[in-house]
Short mmCIF file of C-alpha atoms (C1' of nucleotides) in Angstrom, two decimals:
data_model
loop_
_atom_site.label_atom_id
_atom_site.label_comp_id
_atom_site.label_asym_id
_atom_site.label_seq_id
_atom_site.Cartn_x
_atom_site.Cartn_y
_atom_site.Cartn_z
CA MET A 1 -23.12 10.24 -3.43
CA LEU A 2 -26.27 11.78 -4.84
CA LYS A 3 -28.84 9.04 -4.99
CA ALA A 4 -31.02 9.49 -8.33
CA ASN A 5 -34.34 9.29 -8.95
CA LYS A 6 -34.87 9.82 -4.75
CA LYS A 7 -37.67 7.38 -4.00
CA LEU A 8 -40.52 9.37 -3.00
CA PRO A 9 -42.77 8.53 -0.19
CA ASN A 10 -45.28 6.88 -1.55
CA GLU A 11 -44.70 6.91 -4.86
CA ALA A 12 -43.31 3.92 -6.18
CA ARG A 13 -40.72 3.72 -9.55
CA ARG A 14 -42.10 2.71 -12.49
CA PRO A 15 -40.66 1.86 -15.67
CA GLY A 16 -40.27 3.88 -18.44
CA ARG A 17 -38.92 7.22 -18.74
CA PRO A 18 -38.67 9.82 -15.93
CA GLU A 19 -40.13 13.19 -16.03
CA GLY A 20 -37.40 15.85 -16.30
CA GLN A 21 -34.02 15.39 -17.32
CA THR A 22 -31.95 13.37 -15.78
CA ASN A 23 -28.34 12.10 -16.42
CA LEU A 24 -26.98 9.32 -14.72
CA SER A 25 -24.25 8.56 -15.76
CA GLU A 26 -21.69 10.77 -13.96
CA GLY A 27 -23.28 9.12 -11.09
CA ILE A 28 -22.20 6.02 -12.38
CA LEU A 29 -18.81 6.76 -12.68
CA ASP A 30 -18.58 8.66 -9.87
CA ALA A 31 -19.79 4.94 -7.97
CA ALA A 32 -17.94 2.79 -9.61
CA GLU A 33 -14.78 5.08 -9.48
CA ALA A 34 -15.38 4.69 -5.45
CA LEU A 35 -15.83 1.25 -5.76
CA PHE A 36 -13.24 0.37 -8.25
CA ALA A 37 -10.53 2.12 -6.10
CA GLU A 38 -11.53 0.57 -2.71
CA GLN A 39 -11.93 -3.05 -4.22
CA GLY A 40 -10.54 -3.78 -7.42
CA TYR A 41 -12.01 -4.27 -10.73
CA ALA A 42 -12.54 -8.11 -10.18
CA GLY A 43 -13.66 -7.20 -6.42
CA THR A 44 -15.99 -4.87 -8.12
CA THR A 45 -19.90 -6.14 -8.97
CA LEU A 46 -21.94 -3.92 -11.26
CA ARG A 47 -24.43 -4.35 -8.33
CA GLN A 48 -23.19 -2.79 -6.34
CA VAL A 49 -22.23 0.07 -8.41
CA ALA A 50 -26.01 0.45 -9.23
CA GLU A 51 -26.63 0.01 -5.61
CA LYS A 52 -24.37 3.03 -5.16
CA LEU A 53 -26.88 5.21 -6.51
CA GLY A 54 -30.19 2.91 -5.88
CA ALA A 55 -30.96 2.66 -9.23
CA ASN A 56 -31.21 -0.52 -11.87
CA PRO A 57 -28.65 -2.73 -12.41
CA ALA A 58 -29.25 -2.35 -16.01
CA MET A 59 -28.81 1.34 -16.18
CA VAL A 60 -25.35 0.80 -15.39
CA ALA A 61 -25.11 -1.25 -18.92
CA TYR A 62 -27.72 0.73 -21.17
CA TYR A 63 -24.95 4.00 -20.22
CA PHE A 64 -21.41 1.33 -20.37
CA LYS A 65 -22.05 -1.25 -21.94
CA ASN A 66 -20.15 -3.30 -20.07
CA LYS A 67 -17.87 -3.51 -16.50
CA ASP A 68 -14.81 -3.63 -18.61
CA ASN A 69 -15.65 -0.30 -20.48
CA LEU A 70 -17.17 1.22 -17.56
CA PHE A 71 -13.57 0.42 -16.29
CA ARG A 72 -12.15 2.85 -18.83
CA GLU A 73 -14.49 5.43 -18.89
CA VAL A 74 -13.97 5.98 -15.01
CA PHE A 75 -10.36 5.85 -14.97
CA THR A 76 -10.08 8.29 -18.75
CA ARG A 77 -12.39 10.56 -16.96
CA ARG A 78 -9.29 12.36 -15.02
CA GLY A 79 -6.62 10.59 -15.67
CA HIS A 80 -6.46 12.50 -19.02
CA ALA A 81 -7.35 15.29 -17.38
CA ILE A 82 -3.76 14.72 -14.91
CA SER A 83 -2.28 14.07 -18.10
CA ALA A 84 -3.36 17.53 -19.66
CA ASP A 85 -2.31 19.69 -16.34
CA ARG A 86 1.31 17.63 -16.73
CA MET A 87 1.95 18.68 -19.87
CA GLU A 88 0.71 22.43 -19.55
CA ARG A 89 3.01 22.83 -16.40
CA LEU A 90 5.73 21.39 -18.37
CA ALA A 91 4.91 23.82 -20.74
CA THR A 92 5.36 26.47 -18.54
CA LEU A 93 8.26 26.18 -16.92
CA LYS A 94 9.92 25.36 -20.60
CA ALA A 95 8.84 28.78 -21.53
CA ARG A 96 10.54 30.60 -18.11
CA ARG A 97 13.46 28.87 -19.17
CA ASN A 98 15.22 28.47 -15.43
CA HIS A 99 13.63 25.85 -14.44
CA ASP A 100 15.10 22.99 -11.78
CA LEU A 101 14.59 19.51 -10.79
CA ARG A 102 12.64 20.18 -7.98
CA ASP A 103 10.42 22.36 -10.57
CA LEU A 104 9.73 19.34 -12.65
CA VAL A 105 9.48 16.60 -9.59
CA ALA A 106 6.45 19.45 -8.67
CA ALA A 107 4.83 20.09 -11.86
CA PHE A 108 4.82 16.04 -12.16
CA ILE A 109 3.40 15.51 -8.88
CA GLU A 110 1.21 18.18 -7.96
CA PRO A 111 -1.79 17.40 -11.58
CA ALA A 112 -1.85 13.77 -8.98
CA ALA A 113 -1.15 15.16 -5.62
CA SER A 114 -3.86 17.78 -5.71
CA LEU A 115 -6.93 15.96 -6.07
CA TYR A 116 -5.91 14.45 -2.44
CA HIS A 117 -7.90 17.38 -1.01
CA ASP A 118 -11.48 15.99 -2.24
CA PRO A 119 -12.85 12.73 -1.45
CA GLN A 120 -13.78 11.60 -5.31
CA GLY A 121 -10.18 12.67 -6.36
CA ARG A 122 -8.77 9.81 -3.29
CA ALA A 123 -11.17 7.53 -4.54
CA PHE A 124 -9.57 8.47 -8.07
CA LEU A 125 -5.89 8.03 -6.85
CA ARG A 126 -6.50 5.02 -5.12
CA LEU A 127 -7.38 3.38 -7.77
CA HIS A 128 -4.66 4.52 -10.42
CA ALA A 129 -2.54 3.19 -7.86
CA ARG A 130 -4.78 -0.06 -7.82
CA LEU A 131 -4.48 0.10 -11.45
CA HIS A 132 -0.79 -1.00 -11.74
CA MET A 133 -1.66 -3.68 -10.25
CA GLU A 134 -4.69 -4.61 -12.40
CA PRO A 135 -4.17 -7.75 -15.03
CA ALA A 136 -1.63 -6.41 -17.89
CA GLU A 137 -3.75 -6.22 -20.54
CA LEU A 138 -6.11 -3.67 -18.65
CA SER A 139 -4.00 -2.02 -17.21
CA PHE A 140 -0.99 -1.45 -19.56
CA GLU A 141 -3.37 -0.67 -22.70
CA LEU A 142 -5.39 2.13 -20.49
CA ARG A 143 -1.93 3.87 -18.53
CA ARG A 144 -0.45 3.81 -22.14
CA LEU A 145 -3.12 5.62 -23.79
CA VAL A 146 -3.40 8.15 -20.51
CA HIS A 147 0.35 8.62 -19.72
CA ASN A 148 2.81 7.94 -22.83
CA GLU A 149 3.19 11.33 -23.99
CA SER A 150 3.32 13.35 -20.69
CA THR A 151 6.13 10.25 -19.64
CA HIS A 152 8.25 10.49 -22.37
CA ALA A 153 7.92 14.37 -21.97
CA TYR A 154 8.75 14.69 -18.88
CA ALA A 155 11.62 11.66 -19.24
CA LYS A 156 13.25 14.62 -21.83
CA ALA A 157 13.13 16.90 -19.76
CA PHE A 158 14.35 15.26 -17.07
CA ALA A 159 17.33 14.13 -19.30
CA ASP A 160 17.73 17.69 -20.15
CA LEU A 161 18.45 18.64 -16.84
CA LEU A 162 20.53 15.82 -16.15
CA PRO A 163 22.78 15.43 -19.02
CA GLU A 164 25.63 13.10 -17.34
CA MET A 165 23.05 10.50 -16.48
CA PRO A 166 22.13 7.94 -19.28
CA VAL A 167 19.30 8.18 -20.18
CA ARG A 168 17.45 4.19 -19.29
CA GLU A 169 18.21 5.71 -15.61
CA VAL A 170 16.75 8.58 -15.95
CA TYR A 171 13.67 6.70 -16.93
CA GLN A 172 14.32 4.46 -13.99
CA ARG A 173 14.20 6.69 -11.20
CA LEU A 174 11.31 8.27 -13.01
CA THR A 175 9.52 4.96 -12.20
CA LEU A 176 10.83 4.85 -9.00
CA LEU A 177 9.12 8.57 -8.61
CA ILE A 178 6.19 7.34 -9.72
CA GLY A 179 5.85 4.50 -7.35
CA ALA A 180 6.63 7.21 -4.27
CA TYR A 181 4.20 9.37 -4.82
CA LEU A 182 1.50 6.80 -6.11
CA TYR A 183 1.74 4.90 -3.42
CA ALA A 184 2.20 7.53 -0.84
CA PHE A 185 -1.26 9.18 -2.00
CA SER A 186 -2.83 6.32 -2.56
CA GLY A 187 -4.22 6.29 0.77
CA THR A 188 -3.18 2.59 1.48
CA SER A 189 0.06 2.82 3.34
CA ARG A 190 -0.47 2.13 6.82
CA LEU A 191 1.18 5.53 8.26
CA ASP A 192 -0.94 6.77 9.99
CA GLU A 193 -1.26 3.57 11.93
CA LEU A 194 2.15 3.22 12.18
CA LEU A 195 2.15 6.69 13.94
CA ILE A 196 1.18 5.99 16.73
CA GLU A 197 1.89 9.52 18.61
CA GLY A 198 0.28 11.16 16.01
CA ASP A 199 -0.98 14.22 17.35
CA ASP A 200 -1.52 16.24 14.04
CA ASP A 201 -2.76 15.57 10.50
CA PRO A 202 -0.33 12.54 9.17
CA ILE A 203 -1.42 13.92 5.53
CA LYS A 204 0.39 17.36 6.87
CA GLY A 205 3.82 18.27 4.67
CA LEU A 206 2.88 15.16 2.75
CA LEU A 207 3.18 17.00 -0.51
CA GLU A 208 6.57 18.85 0.27
CA SER A 209 7.94 15.68 1.63
CA THR A 210 7.33 13.63 -1.71
CA ILE A 211 8.98 16.23 -3.84
CA ALA A 212 11.66 16.49 -1.16
CA PHE A 213 12.32 13.11 -1.59
CA GLY A 214 12.03 12.91 -5.14
CA THR A 215 14.14 15.37 -6.01
CA ALA A 216 16.86 14.36 -4.32
CA GLY A 217 16.32 10.37 -5.71
CA MET A 218 16.29 12.17 -9.13
CA ARG A 219 18.98 14.12 -8.51
CA SER A 220 21.55 11.62 -7.07
CA PRO A 221 24.77 10.11 -9.10
CA MET B 1 5.12 -25.19 -11.97
CA LEU B 2 5.55 -29.09 -11.35
CA LYS B 3 2.05 -30.59 -12.16
CA ALA B 4 1.54 -33.38 -9.02
CA ASN B 5 0.12 -36.58 -9.80
CA LYS B 6 0.58 -36.20 -13.34
CA LYS B 7 -1.72 -38.75 -15.27
CA LEU B 8 -0.06 -41.85 -16.97
CA PRO B 9 -1.05 -42.92 -20.42
CA ASN B 10 -3.66 -44.86 -19.89
CA GLU B 11 -3.84 -44.66 -16.24
CA ALA B 12 -6.77 -42.92 -14.97
CA ARG B 13 -7.31 -40.86 -11.91
CA ARG B 14 -8.77 -42.76 -9.36
CA PRO B 15 -10.01 -41.33 -5.77
CA GLY B 16 -8.70 -42.24 -2.79
CA ARG B 17 -5.36 -41.27 -1.34
CA PRO B 18 -2.47 -42.36 -3.78
CA GLU B 19 0.42 -44.66 -3.37
CA GLY B 20 3.87 -43.22 -2.12
CA GLN B 21 3.31 -39.43 -0.41
CA THR B 22 2.73 -36.55 -1.70
CA ASN B 23 3.49 -33.07 -0.73
CA LEU B 24 0.67 -31.01 -2.47
CA SER B 25 0.34 -28.19 0.01
CA GLU B 26 4.23 -26.42 -1.41
CA GLY B 27 2.44 -27.03 -4.94
CA ILE B 28 -0.76 -25.36 -4.16
CA LEU B 29 0.91 -22.23 -2.16
CA ASP B 30 3.27 -21.73 -5.56
CA ALA B 31 0.07 -21.79 -7.40
CA ALA B 32 -1.79 -19.68 -5.76
CA GLU B 33 1.08 -17.23 -5.57
CA ALA B 34 1.58 -17.09 -9.66
CA LEU B 35 -2.07 -16.76 -9.51
CA PHE B 36 -3.05 -14.10 -6.36
CA ALA B 37 -0.23 -12.09 -7.98
CA GLU B 38 -1.60 -11.91 -11.91
CA GLN B 39 -5.17 -11.93 -10.64
CA GLY B 40 -5.43 -10.46 -7.36
CA TYR B 41 -7.65 -12.20 -4.53
CA ALA B 42 -10.57 -11.44 -6.41
CA GLY B 43 -10.22 -11.85 -9.35
CA THR B 44 -8.68 -15.65 -8.46
CA THR B 45 -10.90 -18.39 -8.13
CA LEU B 46 -10.00 -21.43 -6.33
CA ARG B 47 -10.18 -23.90 -9.14
CA GLN B 48 -7.42 -21.68 -11.09
CA VAL B 49 -5.65 -23.14 -8.37
CA ALA B 50 -6.47 -25.92 -8.75
CA GLU B 51 -6.51 -26.29 -12.69
CA LYS B 52 -3.02 -24.86 -12.39
CA LEU B 53 -1.40 -28.33 -10.43
CA GLY B 54 -4.01 -30.84 -12.23
CA ALA B 55 -5.02 -31.41 -8.82
CA ASN B 56 -9.04 -31.89 -7.76
CA PRO B 57 -10.22 -28.49 -6.63
CA ALA B 58 -11.03 -29.70 -3.18
CA MET B 59 -8.08 -30.50 -2.30
CA VAL B 60 -7.66 -26.60 -1.84
CA ALA B 61 -9.94 -26.57 0.24
CA TYR B 62 -8.35 -29.83 2.05
CA TYR B 63 -5.05 -28.68 2.66
CA PHE B 64 -6.14 -24.49 3.44
CA LYS B 65 -9.25 -24.69 4.05
CA ASN B 66 -10.31 -21.58 2.29
CA LYS B 67 -9.63 -19.15 -0.09
CA ASP B 68 -8.82 -16.27 2.39
CA ASN B 69 -6.44 -18.74 4.80
CA LEU B 70 -5.12 -19.92 1.42
CA PHE B 71 -3.85 -16.23 0.56
CA ARG B 72 -2.96 -15.44 4.41
CA GLU B 73 -0.12 -18.48 4.15
CA VAL B 74 0.67 -17.54 0.81
CA PHE B 75 2.36 -14.37 2.17
CA THR B 76 2.90 -15.08 5.20
CA ARG B 77 4.95 -17.81 4.11
CA ARG B 78 7.19 -15.67 2.09
CA GLY B 79 6.87 -12.41 4.00
CA HIS B 80 7.63 -13.07 7.40
CA ALA B 81 11.27 -14.96 5.76
CA ILE B 82 12.03 -11.26 4.11
CA SER B 83 11.05 -9.83 8.35
CA ALA B 84 13.35 -11.92 9.07
CA ASP B 85 15.94 -10.95 6.83
CA ARG B 86 15.61 -7.51 7.51
CA MET B 87 15.56 -7.48 11.61
CA GLU B 88 19.04 -9.83 11.04
CA ARG B 89 20.82 -7.67 8.44
CA LEU B 90 19.54 -4.81 11.30
CA ALA B 91 21.47 -6.41 13.80
CA THR B 92 24.65 -6.99 11.80
CA LEU B 93 24.84 -3.29 10.96
CA LYS B 94 24.24 -2.63 14.32
CA ALA B 95 27.00 -4.51 15.71
CA ARG B 96 29.71 -2.51 13.13
CA ARG B 97 28.22 0.39 14.63
CA ASN B 98 29.79 1.97 11.88
CA HIS B 99 26.65 2.10 9.39
CA ASP B 100 25.87 4.79 7.10
CA LEU B 101 21.89 5.88 5.06
CA ARG B 102 23.29 4.26 2.23
CA ASP B 103 23.80 0.59 4.45
CA LEU B 104 20.94 0.95 6.16
CA VAL B 105 18.44 1.35 2.62
CA ALA B 106 20.34 -1.59 1.09
CA ALA B 107 19.40 -3.64 3.72
CA PHE B 108 16.41 -2.60 3.99
CA ILE B 109 15.34 -3.43 0.21
CA GLU B 110 17.72 -6.12 -0.08
CA PRO B 111 15.40 -9.23 1.39
CA ALA B 112 13.12 -8.38 -1.01
CA ALA B 113 14.49 -7.03 -3.81
CA SER B 114 16.60 -10.59 -4.13
CA LEU B 115 13.69 -12.27 -4.42
CA TYR B 116 13.58 -11.08 -8.52
CA HIS B 117 16.25 -13.25 -9.84
CA ASP B 118 13.42 -16.35 -9.35
CA PRO B 119 10.37 -16.43 -11.09
CA GLN B 120 8.12 -17.83 -8.32
CA GLY B 121 10.25 -14.88 -6.25
CA ARG B 122 9.29 -11.72 -8.72
CA ALA B 123 5.19 -13.72 -8.37
CA PHE B 124 5.85 -12.82 -5.02
CA LEU B 125 6.86 -9.13 -5.31
CA ARG B 126 4.21 -9.01 -7.09
CA LEU B 127 1.80 -9.93 -5.12
CA HIS B 128 3.18 -7.86 -2.14
CA ALA B 129 2.72 -4.91 -4.21
CA ARG B 130 -0.65 -5.71 -4.64
CA LEU B 131 -1.64 -6.77 -1.07
CA HIS B 132 -1.61 -2.90 -0.43
CA MET B 133 -4.43 -2.82 -3.29
CA GLU B 134 -6.17 -5.32 -1.87
CA PRO B 135 -9.68 -4.15 0.72
CA ALA B 136 -8.12 -3.06 4.04
CA GLU B 137 -9.17 -6.09 5.78
CA LEU B 138 -7.42 -8.45 4.57
CA SER B 139 -4.35 -5.87 3.77
CA PHE B 140 -3.93 -4.16 6.83
CA GLU B 141 -4.02 -6.85 9.02
CA LEU B 142 -0.95 -9.29 7.12
CA ARG B 143 1.08 -6.28 6.85
CA ARG B 144 0.59 -5.56 10.06
CA LEU B 145 1.20 -9.30 11.08
CA VAL B 146 4.27 -9.27 9.25
CA HIS B 147 5.91 -5.81 8.49
CA ASN B 148 5.42 -3.89 12.04
CA GLU B 149 8.39 -5.19 13.90
CA SER B 150 11.10 -4.19 11.01
CA THR B 151 9.43 -1.05 9.69
CA HIS B 152 9.31 0.14 13.31
CA ALA B 153 12.96 -1.01 14.01
CA TYR B 154 13.85 0.09 11.06
CA ALA B 155 12.08 3.78 11.39
CA LYS B 156 14.03 4.39 14.69
CA ALA B 157 17.53 2.92 12.78
CA PHE B 158 17.08 5.50 10.21
CA ALA B 159 15.74 8.76 12.83
CA ASP B 160 18.62 7.26 15.20
CA LEU B 161 21.03 8.57 11.55
CA LEU B 162 18.75 11.66 11.37
CA PRO B 163 18.30 13.14 14.17
CA GLU B 164 17.73 17.07 12.91
CA MET B 165 14.60 14.74 11.19
CA PRO B 166 11.17 14.57 12.96
CA VAL B 167 9.92 11.33 13.78
CA ARG B 168 6.86 11.60 11.87
CA GLU B 169 8.33 12.88 8.71
CA VAL B 170 11.02 9.38 9.22
CA TYR B 171 7.80 7.63 8.58
CA GLN B 172 6.94 9.42 5.88
CA ARG B 173 10.38 9.13 3.97
CA LEU B 174 10.12 5.54 4.84
CA THR B 175 6.99 5.19 3.40
CA LEU B 176 8.14 7.07 -0.13
CA LEU B 177 11.30 4.39 0.36
CA ILE B 178 8.64 1.35 0.56
CA GLY B 179 6.11 2.37 -2.51
CA ALA B 180 9.29 3.64 -4.59
CA TYR B 181 10.59 0.06 -4.12
CA LEU B 182 8.01 -1.82 -4.73
CA TYR B 183 7.01 -0.36 -7.59
CA ALA B 184 10.53 -0.81 -9.32
CA PHE B 185 10.05 -4.74 -8.41
CA SER B 186 6.73 -5.11 -8.97
CA GLY B 187 6.87 -6.20 -12.42
CA THR B 188 4.68 -3.71 -13.59
CA SER B 189 5.75 -0.79 -13.80
CA ARG B 190 6.18 0.11 -17.60
CA LEU B 191 10.08 0.62 -17.72
CA ASP B 192 10.33 -2.17 -20.46
CA GLU B 193 7.31 -0.73 -22.54
CA LEU B 194 8.86 2.98 -22.10
CA LEU B 195 12.46 2.42 -22.89
CA ILE B 196 12.32 1.90 -26.80
CA GLU B 197 15.81 1.74 -27.75
CA GLY B 198 16.45 -0.85 -24.55
CA ASP B 199 19.18 -2.69 -25.78
CA ASP B 200 20.66 -4.66 -22.91
CA ASP B 201 18.49 -5.69 -19.69
CA PRO B 202 16.28 -2.62 -18.42
CA ILE B 203 16.28 -4.55 -14.73
CA LYS B 204 20.33 -4.23 -15.01
CA GLY B 205 21.50 -1.75 -12.19
CA LEU B 206 18.05 -2.01 -10.65
CA LEU B 207 18.60 -2.52 -7.42
CA GLU B 208 21.64 0.07 -7.22
CA SER B 209 19.81 2.54 -8.71
CA THR B 210 16.66 2.31 -5.86
CA ILE B 211 19.55 1.93 -3.49
CA ALA B 212 21.03 5.72 -4.89
CA PHE B 213 17.27 6.81 -5.48
CA GLY B 214 16.27 6.08 -1.87
CA THR B 215 19.46 6.67 0.33
CA ALA B 216 18.87 10.27 -1.29
CA GLY B 217 16.00 10.77 -1.10
CA MET B 218 15.76 9.80 3.04
CA ARG B 219 19.10 12.06 3.93
CA SER B 220 17.46 15.25 1.79
CA PRO B 221 16.65 17.93 4.00
"C1'" DG C 1 -51.40 14.83 -32.73
"C1'" DC C 2 -48.95 11.32 -34.62
"C1'" DT C 3 -44.57 9.03 -34.60
"C1'" DT C 4 -40.03 8.69 -33.11
"C1'" DT C 5 -36.35 7.93 -29.68
"C1'" DA C 6 -35.01 8.07 -24.85
"C1'" DA C 7 -34.50 6.13 -20.86
"C1'" DT C 8 -35.97 3.33 -17.48
"C1'" DT C 9 -37.71 -1.12 -14.31
"C1'" DA C 10 -38.38 -6.52 -13.63
"C1'" DA C 11 -36.90 -10.27 -14.53
"C1'" DT C 12 -34.36 -13.83 -16.91
"C1'" DC C 13 -30.07 -16.47 -18.70
"C1'" DA C 14 -26.29 -18.90 -18.23
"C1'" DA C 15 -22.13 -19.47 -16.31
"C1'" DG C 16 -19.01 -19.51 -12.97
"C1'" DT C 17 -18.35 -18.92 -7.74
"C1'" DG C 18 -16.90 -20.61 -2.77
"C1'" DA C 19 -18.05 -24.37 -0.41
"C1'" DC C 20 -19.51 -29.08 1.20
"C1'" DT C 21 -20.55 -34.26 1.02
"C1'" DA C 22 -19.87 -39.18 -0.01
"C1'" DA C 23 -17.02 -42.46 -1.60
"C1'" DT C 24 -12.56 -44.88 -2.12
"C1'" DT C 25 -8.18 -45.84 -1.90
"C1'" DA C 26 -3.60 -46.46 0.70
"C1'" DA C 27 -0.82 -46.13 4.45
"C1'" DT C 28 -0.01 -45.80 9.53
"C1'" DA C 29 -1.34 -47.65 14.10
"C1'" DA C 30 -3.14 -51.00 17.23
"C1'" DT D 1 -4.75 -58.69 10.67
"C1'" DT D 2 -7.53 -55.23 12.05
"C1'" DA D 3 -9.42 -50.45 12.80
"C1'" DT D 4 -8.10 -46.07 12.51
"C1'" DT D 5 -6.65 -42.05 9.60
"C1'" DA D 6 -4.67 -39.13 5.74
"C1'" DA D 7 -5.44 -38.19 1.03
"C1'" DT D 8 -8.16 -37.89 -3.31
"C1'" DT D 9 -12.38 -37.84 -6.69
"C1'" DA D 10 -16.61 -36.88 -8.42
"C1'" DG D 11 -20.29 -34.91 -7.68
"C1'" DT D 12 -23.16 -31.46 -5.56
"C1'" DC D 13 -25.50 -27.08 -3.41
"C1'" DA D 14 -26.72 -22.35 -3.11
"C1'" DC D 15 -25.21 -18.36 -4.81
"C1'" DT D 16 -23.71 -14.33 -7.68
"C1'" DT D 17 -22.31 -13.19 -11.20
"C1'" DG D 18 -22.18 -10.00 -16.10
"C1'" DA D 19 -25.26 -9.44 -19.21
"C1'" DT D 20 -29.45 -9.62 -22.11
"C1'" DT D 21 -34.89 -8.51 -23.09
"C1'" DA D 22 -40.00 -7.64 -23.01
"C1'" DA D 23 -42.53 -3.35 -21.13
"C1'" DT D 24 -43.54 0.80 -20.11
"C1'" DT D 25 -43.79 5.46 -19.83
"C1'" DA D 26 -41.99 10.64 -21.07
"C1'" DA D 27 -39.77 13.67 -24.24
"C1'" DA D 28 -38.59 15.25 -28.70
"C1'" DG D 29 -39.18 15.51 -33.74
"C1'" DC D 30 -42.64 16.13 -37.65
#
DNA sequence: GCTTTAATTAATCAAGTGACTAATTAATAA
DNA sequence: TTATTAATTAGTCACTTGATTAATTAAAGC
């Protein structure tokens, strides 16, 4: 996290537009992403967001109007990217014309799972998982906005590969898949803690495990 | 939710111990369970809890000392029951001596899933799922307290049935299973919304689907 | 060069927040 | 009966919250 307007010694900060050009809005989104991920919507204060950048609390309102809007922008920034990535991968698979269930599961999960490597991306994954637990009015609207299209597209694609499975069952399985990968990649599972004998990185192979688990789960009669 | 001390007309409430015996503490736990489930720890105020019962906010402090403690008691009340139920079912299976993966998955999930029928139990399921997203200091301590024993016991039981699978992998699969069922039964999935053609109850068969999904996922190489 | 617009600080506001206290009344113990 | 304990209300306290405003300074437009 880069501090904006780093205070040089003996150079107190004064009101007014600073010299040069600044882009505080990205920094605010990053800070808010990390804090919302860690503490949730209600548990995060705008002052915390500002403090994380060394900025004035009023700057948050200046760039994002209010807390609700800030949260929306934090979520949609990466959410739309994930959704677009999913749609792209699905199109690629369909063009190949010989994909199987495993390909579909991987295409669905990887756009989100790939964020895990970067700390800021990991914060978003936590935020994403947490969003499902936020009050419905905020949560459902955002999830609908970001995920509706790609979720239906994947459900259709799964249904095509599982012609004997009722459509409702396909959606239920997809729901289970989403719950599994969100939890596993949210960083809130107690996996590391449970694995006391942990010699290696417990996350190693997590993507592979998730795809294997999800593929078998989707396929099972 | 029964209102405690329902105000009879023309009979204003006065300070002092009321006649008869009261048991406000169960009512407070129920109200808090519903509100924590809906709004999370930070998003719920003690005044809301009190108001839901028509009680004085000070009563919450009287019975539960503070907010943190109230949350702990709400969670452990049912959490310990689930954990005990799991241990019992595991013992029953082991005594039978011929259980398979599916039995194990069902024994793990059903104690929680069975709460789904009752609205208050459903609130707890939502709270339980949400707990995983609360700040670590609160979440991890409670989950450790309530679930450590049974989780390790089931991991051991799964490992016995999956001798070729590395122990770490067993824990990872168990984590995926937990994520899947928690999400599916938290009532926060958008399943009903996605299933526009929903003629029947979309939850119908959810337990069966979850067990099928989880069993296949655990078994898959 | 002058005017308008953009970006910042400091200060403040009303509305909550969790927690606590004193007063009060009924039940229980002695 | 009397003293003590349990359960309740009303009120308050210091603090935090999201939001807004006026003043201030630099950049951009003309």
